[in-house]
CSV table of C-alpha atoms and ligand atoms in Angstrom, one decimal:
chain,number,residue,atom,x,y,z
A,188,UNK,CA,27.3,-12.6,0.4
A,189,UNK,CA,28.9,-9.0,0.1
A,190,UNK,CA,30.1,-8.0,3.5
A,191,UNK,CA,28.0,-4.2,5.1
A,192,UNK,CA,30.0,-2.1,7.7
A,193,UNK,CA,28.4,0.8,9.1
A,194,UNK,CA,29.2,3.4,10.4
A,195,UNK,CA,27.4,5.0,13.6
A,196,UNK,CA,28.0,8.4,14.2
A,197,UNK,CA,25.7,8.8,17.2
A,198,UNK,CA,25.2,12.0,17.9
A,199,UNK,CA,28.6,13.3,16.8
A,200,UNK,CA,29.3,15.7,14.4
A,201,UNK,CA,28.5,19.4,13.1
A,202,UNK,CA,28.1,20.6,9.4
A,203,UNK,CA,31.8,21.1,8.9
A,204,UNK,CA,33.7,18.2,10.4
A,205,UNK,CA,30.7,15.8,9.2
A,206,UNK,CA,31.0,17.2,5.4
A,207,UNK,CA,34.9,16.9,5.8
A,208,UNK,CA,34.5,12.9,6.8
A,209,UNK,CA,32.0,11.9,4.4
A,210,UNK,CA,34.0,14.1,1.6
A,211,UNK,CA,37.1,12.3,2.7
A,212,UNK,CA,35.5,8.9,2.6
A,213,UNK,CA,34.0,9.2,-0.5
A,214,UNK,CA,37.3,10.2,-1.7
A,215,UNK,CA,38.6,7.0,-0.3
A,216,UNK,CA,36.1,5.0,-2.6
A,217,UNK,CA,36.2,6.1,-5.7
A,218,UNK,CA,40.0,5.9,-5.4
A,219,UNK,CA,39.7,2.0,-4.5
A,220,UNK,CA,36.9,1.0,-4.3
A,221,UNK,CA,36.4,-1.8,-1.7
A,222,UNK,CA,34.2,-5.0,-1.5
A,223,UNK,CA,32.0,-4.3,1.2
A,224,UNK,CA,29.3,-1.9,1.0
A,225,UNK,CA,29.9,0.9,3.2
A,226,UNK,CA,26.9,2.6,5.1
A,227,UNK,CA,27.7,5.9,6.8
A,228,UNK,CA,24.8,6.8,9.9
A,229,UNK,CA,25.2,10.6,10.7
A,230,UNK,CA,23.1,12.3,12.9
A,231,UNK,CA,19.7,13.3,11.5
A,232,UNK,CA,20.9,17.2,10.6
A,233,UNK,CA,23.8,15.9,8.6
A,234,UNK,CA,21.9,13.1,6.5
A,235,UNK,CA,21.5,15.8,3.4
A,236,UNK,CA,24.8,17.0,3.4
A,237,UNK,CA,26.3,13.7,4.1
A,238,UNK,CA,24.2,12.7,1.0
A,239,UNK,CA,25.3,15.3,-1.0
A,240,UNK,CA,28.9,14.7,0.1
A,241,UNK,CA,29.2,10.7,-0.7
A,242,UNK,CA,27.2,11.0,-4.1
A,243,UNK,CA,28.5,9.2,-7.0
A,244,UNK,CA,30.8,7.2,-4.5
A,245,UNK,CA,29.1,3.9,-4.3
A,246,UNK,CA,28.6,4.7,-0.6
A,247,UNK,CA,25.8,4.8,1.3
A,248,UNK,CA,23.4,6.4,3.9
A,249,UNK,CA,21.5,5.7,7.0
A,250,UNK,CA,19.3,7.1,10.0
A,251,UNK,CA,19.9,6.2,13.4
A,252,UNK,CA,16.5,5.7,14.5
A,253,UNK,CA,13.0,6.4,13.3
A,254,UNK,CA,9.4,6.7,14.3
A,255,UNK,CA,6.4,3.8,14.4
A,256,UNK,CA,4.5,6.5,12.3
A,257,UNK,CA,5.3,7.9,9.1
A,258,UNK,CA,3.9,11.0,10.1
A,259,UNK,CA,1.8,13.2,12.7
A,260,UNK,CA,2.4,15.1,16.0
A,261,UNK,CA,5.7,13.4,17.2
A,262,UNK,CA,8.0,16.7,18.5
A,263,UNK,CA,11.5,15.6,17.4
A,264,UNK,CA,11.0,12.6,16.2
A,265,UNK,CA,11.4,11.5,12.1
A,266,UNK,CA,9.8,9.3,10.1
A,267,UNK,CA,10.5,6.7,8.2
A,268,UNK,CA,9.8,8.3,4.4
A,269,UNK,CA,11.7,11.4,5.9
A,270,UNK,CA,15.1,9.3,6.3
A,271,UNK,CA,14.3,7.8,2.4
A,272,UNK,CA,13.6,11.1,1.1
A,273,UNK,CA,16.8,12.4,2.5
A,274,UNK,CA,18.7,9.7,0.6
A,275,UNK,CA,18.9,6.6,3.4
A,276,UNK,CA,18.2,3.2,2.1
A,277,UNK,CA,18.9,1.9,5.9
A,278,UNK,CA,18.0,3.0,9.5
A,279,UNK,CA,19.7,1.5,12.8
A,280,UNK,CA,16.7,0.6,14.7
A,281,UNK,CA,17.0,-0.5,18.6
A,282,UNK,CA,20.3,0.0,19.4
A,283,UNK,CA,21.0,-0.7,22.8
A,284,UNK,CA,21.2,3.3,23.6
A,285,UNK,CA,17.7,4.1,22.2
A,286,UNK,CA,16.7,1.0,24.5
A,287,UNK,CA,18.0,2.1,27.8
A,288,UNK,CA,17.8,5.8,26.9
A,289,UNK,CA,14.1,5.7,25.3
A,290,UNK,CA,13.4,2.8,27.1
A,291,UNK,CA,12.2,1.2,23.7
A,292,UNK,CA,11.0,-2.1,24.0
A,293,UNK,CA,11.1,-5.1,21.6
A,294,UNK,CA,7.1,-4.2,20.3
A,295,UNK,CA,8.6,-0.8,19.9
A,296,UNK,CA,11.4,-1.8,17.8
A,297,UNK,CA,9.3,-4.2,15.9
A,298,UNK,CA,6.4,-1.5,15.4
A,299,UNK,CA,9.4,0.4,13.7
A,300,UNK,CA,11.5,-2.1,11.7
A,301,UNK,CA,7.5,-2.3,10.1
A,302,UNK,CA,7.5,1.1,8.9
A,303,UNK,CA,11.2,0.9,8.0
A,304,UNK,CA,10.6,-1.7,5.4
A,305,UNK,CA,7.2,0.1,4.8
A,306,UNK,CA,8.8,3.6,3.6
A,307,UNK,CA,11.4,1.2,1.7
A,308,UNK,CA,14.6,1.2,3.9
A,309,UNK,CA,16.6,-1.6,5.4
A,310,UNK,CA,16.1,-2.4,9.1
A,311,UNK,CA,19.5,-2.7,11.0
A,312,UNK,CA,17.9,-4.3,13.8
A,313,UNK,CA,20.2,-4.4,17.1
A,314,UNK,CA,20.1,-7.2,19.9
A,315,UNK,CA,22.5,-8.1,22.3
A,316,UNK,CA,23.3,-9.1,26.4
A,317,UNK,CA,24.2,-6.4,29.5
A,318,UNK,CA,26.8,-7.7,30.7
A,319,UNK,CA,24.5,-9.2,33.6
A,320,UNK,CA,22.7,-11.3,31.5
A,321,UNK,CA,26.1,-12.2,30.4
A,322,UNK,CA,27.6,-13.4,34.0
A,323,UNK,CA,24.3,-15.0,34.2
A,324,UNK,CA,24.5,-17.2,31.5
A,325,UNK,CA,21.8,-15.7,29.4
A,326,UNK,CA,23.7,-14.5,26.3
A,327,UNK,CA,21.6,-16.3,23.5
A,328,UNK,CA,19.1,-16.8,25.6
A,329,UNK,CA,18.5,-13.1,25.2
A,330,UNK,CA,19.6,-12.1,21.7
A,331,UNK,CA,16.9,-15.1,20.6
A,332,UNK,CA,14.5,-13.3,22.7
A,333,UNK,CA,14.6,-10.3,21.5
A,334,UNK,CA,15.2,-11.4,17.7
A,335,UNK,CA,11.9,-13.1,18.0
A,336,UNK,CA,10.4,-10.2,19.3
A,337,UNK,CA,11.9,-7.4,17.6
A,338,UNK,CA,11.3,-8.7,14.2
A,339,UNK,CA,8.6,-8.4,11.9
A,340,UNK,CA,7.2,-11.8,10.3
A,341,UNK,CA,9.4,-13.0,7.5
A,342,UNK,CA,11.2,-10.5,6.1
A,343,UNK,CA,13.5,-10.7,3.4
A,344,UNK,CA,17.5,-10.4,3.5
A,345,UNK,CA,16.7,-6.4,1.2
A,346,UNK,CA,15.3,-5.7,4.2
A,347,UNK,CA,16.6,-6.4,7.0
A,348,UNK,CA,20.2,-7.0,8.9
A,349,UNK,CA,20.7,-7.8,12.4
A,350,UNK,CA,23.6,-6.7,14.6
A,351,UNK,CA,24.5,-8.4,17.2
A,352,UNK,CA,26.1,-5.7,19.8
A,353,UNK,CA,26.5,-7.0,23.4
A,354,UNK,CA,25.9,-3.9,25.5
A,355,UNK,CA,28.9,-4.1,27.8
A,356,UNK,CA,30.9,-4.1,24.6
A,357,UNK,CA,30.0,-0.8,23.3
A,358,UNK,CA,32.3,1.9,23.1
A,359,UNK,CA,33.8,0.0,26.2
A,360,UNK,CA,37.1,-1.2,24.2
A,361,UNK,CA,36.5,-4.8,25.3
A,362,UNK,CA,34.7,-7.7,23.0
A,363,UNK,CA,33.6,-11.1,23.3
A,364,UNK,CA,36.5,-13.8,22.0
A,365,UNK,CA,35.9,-14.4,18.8
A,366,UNK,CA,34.7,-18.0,19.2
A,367,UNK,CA,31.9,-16.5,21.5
A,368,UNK,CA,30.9,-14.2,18.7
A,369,UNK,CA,31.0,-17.4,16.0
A,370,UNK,CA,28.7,-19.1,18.7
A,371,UNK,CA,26.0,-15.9,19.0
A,372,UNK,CA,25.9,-15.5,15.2
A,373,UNK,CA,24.8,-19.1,14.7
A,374,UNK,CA,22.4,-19.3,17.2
A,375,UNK,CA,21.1,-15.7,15.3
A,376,UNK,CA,21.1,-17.6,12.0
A,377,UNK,CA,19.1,-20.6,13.3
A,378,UNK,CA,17.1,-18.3,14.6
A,379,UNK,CA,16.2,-16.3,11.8
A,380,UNK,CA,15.1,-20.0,10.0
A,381,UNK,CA,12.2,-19.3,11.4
A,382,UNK,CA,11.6,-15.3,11.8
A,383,UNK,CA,13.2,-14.6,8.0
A,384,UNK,CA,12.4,-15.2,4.8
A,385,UNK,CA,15.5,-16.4,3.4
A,386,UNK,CA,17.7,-16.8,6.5
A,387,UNK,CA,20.6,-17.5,4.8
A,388,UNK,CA,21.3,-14.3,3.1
A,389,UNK,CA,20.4,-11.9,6.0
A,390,UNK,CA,23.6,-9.7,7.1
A,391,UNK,CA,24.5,-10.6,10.5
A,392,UNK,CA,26.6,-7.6,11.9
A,393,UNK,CA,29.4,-7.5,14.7
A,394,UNK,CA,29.1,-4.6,17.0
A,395,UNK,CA,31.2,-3.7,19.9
A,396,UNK,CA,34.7,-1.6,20.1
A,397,UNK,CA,35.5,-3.1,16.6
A,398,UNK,CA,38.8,-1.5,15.9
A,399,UNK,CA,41.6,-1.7,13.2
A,400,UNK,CA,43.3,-4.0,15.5
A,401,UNK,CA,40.4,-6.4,15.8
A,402,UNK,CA,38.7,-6.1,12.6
A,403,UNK,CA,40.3,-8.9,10.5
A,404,UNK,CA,39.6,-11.6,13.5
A,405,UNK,CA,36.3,-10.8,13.9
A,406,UNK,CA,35.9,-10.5,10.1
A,407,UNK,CA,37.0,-14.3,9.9
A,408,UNK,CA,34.6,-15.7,11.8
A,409,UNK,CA,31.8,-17.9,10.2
A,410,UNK,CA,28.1,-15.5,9.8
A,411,UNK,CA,29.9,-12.4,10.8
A,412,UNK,CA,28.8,-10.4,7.4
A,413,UNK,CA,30.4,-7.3,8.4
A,414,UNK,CA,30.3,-4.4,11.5
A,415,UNK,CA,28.3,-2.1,12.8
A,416,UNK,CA,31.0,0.4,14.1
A,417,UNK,CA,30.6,3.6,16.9
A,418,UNK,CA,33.4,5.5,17.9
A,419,UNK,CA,36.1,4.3,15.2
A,420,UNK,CA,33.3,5.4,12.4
A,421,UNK,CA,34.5,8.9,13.5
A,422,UNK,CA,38.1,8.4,12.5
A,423,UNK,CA,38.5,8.2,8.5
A,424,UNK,CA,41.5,6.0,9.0
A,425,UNK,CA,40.1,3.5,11.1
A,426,UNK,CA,37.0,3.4,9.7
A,427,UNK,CA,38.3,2.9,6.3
A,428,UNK,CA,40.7,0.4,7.8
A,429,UNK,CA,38.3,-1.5,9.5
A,430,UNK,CA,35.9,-1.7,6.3
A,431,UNK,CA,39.1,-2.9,4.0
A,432,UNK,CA,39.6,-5.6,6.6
A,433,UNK,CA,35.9,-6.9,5.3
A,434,UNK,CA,37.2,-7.3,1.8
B,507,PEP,C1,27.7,1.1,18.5
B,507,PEP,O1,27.3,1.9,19.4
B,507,PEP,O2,26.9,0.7,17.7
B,507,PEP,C2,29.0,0.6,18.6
B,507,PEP,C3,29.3,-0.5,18.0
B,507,PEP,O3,29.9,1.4,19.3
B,507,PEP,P1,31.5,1.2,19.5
B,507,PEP,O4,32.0,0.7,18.1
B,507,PEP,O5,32.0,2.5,19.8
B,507,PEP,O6,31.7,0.2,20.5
């Protein structure tokens, strides 16, 4: 299975230093290409420069979020065909910060992954554990939870990718060992036996201060299919570093 890193951006970037990244990246893989596929998530305003910027480069685009409708009277919101006619062929969907900040609930999340795949884009959907429901015990008790409630009936790996992402990992510069990881992402693949249609072959991402320093670990472990990367996807270097460490 060919590995995916993506990169979030959150909501980072103006025209200029976006254009210089993506440029810079795209420089990066035409020169060598690598083996992954490399996904690059801007923030909504920079999605047609970024695309304009990485064309011909084998990389490729994302949104960070989208509506449930494809269209209509949502004030600031986008929809779905807007992120495909801007050049995405994925969308990050319920990442932990739309779900605390949005308070965006599983049937939210799942109302959107369905017109994701509807306007032809790739779900990234997120799950992962607070660090309560961590010291409690509940770590795949959770991520099953919200896998199974998140996710649309039997979709196939072109798709969809999960990415597991514990919360109090994010941006926090601490992650689960990697054994703990290995553990999560087989109880996400027996999971998806029964939520995917061909379980096997869906992505499952690693999210959660992934760094140059960590990547190749993490990279190792058994149905970890690549990252889902925050604040290293701002730094060419480590970003590009990270991805070679995926092959
Ligand atoms: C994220 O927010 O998706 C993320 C993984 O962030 P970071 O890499 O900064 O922890």
């Amino acid at each position: 299975m060919r590995k995916l890193v993506a990169g979030n951006w959150k909501m980072n970037g103006l025209m200029a230093d976006g254009v210089a990244r993506a440029r810079d990246l795209a420089a990066r893989a035409k020169a060598k290409p690598l083996a992954c596929e490399i996904v690059l998530c801007p923030p909504a305003t920079l999605l047609v420069p970024v695309a304009q910027a990485i064309a011909g480069s084998g990389l490729g685009l994302g949104g960070q979020d989208c509506h449930t409708a494809a269209a209509g009277p949502h004030t600031g919101d986008i929809g779905a065909p807007m992120l495909k006619d801007a050049g995405c062929s994925y969308v990050i969907l319920g990442h932990s910060e739309r779900r605390q900040d949005h308070k965006e609930s599983d049937a939210i999340v799942r109302a959107k992954a369905v017109a994701a795949v509807a306007a032809g884009l790739c779900a990234i959907v997120c799950v992962g554990e607070t660090a309560a429901e961590r010291a409690s015990g509940r770590t795949e008790a959770t991520v099953v939870r919200e896998l199974q409630n998140s996710l649309p009936p039997k979709l196939s790996a072109a798709a969809l990718v999960v990415a597991y992402e514990p919360v109090w990992a994010i941006g926090s510069g601490r992650t689960p060992t990697a054994q703990d990881v290995g553990s999560v992402h087989a109880r996400i693949r027996e999971t998806l036996r029964d939520l995917a249609a061909d379980a096997a072959a869906v992505r499952i991402l690693y999210g959660g201060s992934v760094k140059p320093a960590n990547a190749r670990d993490l990279a190792a472990v058994a149905n970890v299919d690549g990252f889902l990367v925050g604040g290293a996807s701002l730094n060419g270097d480590e970003f590009w570093s990270i991805a070679a460490a995926c092959g």
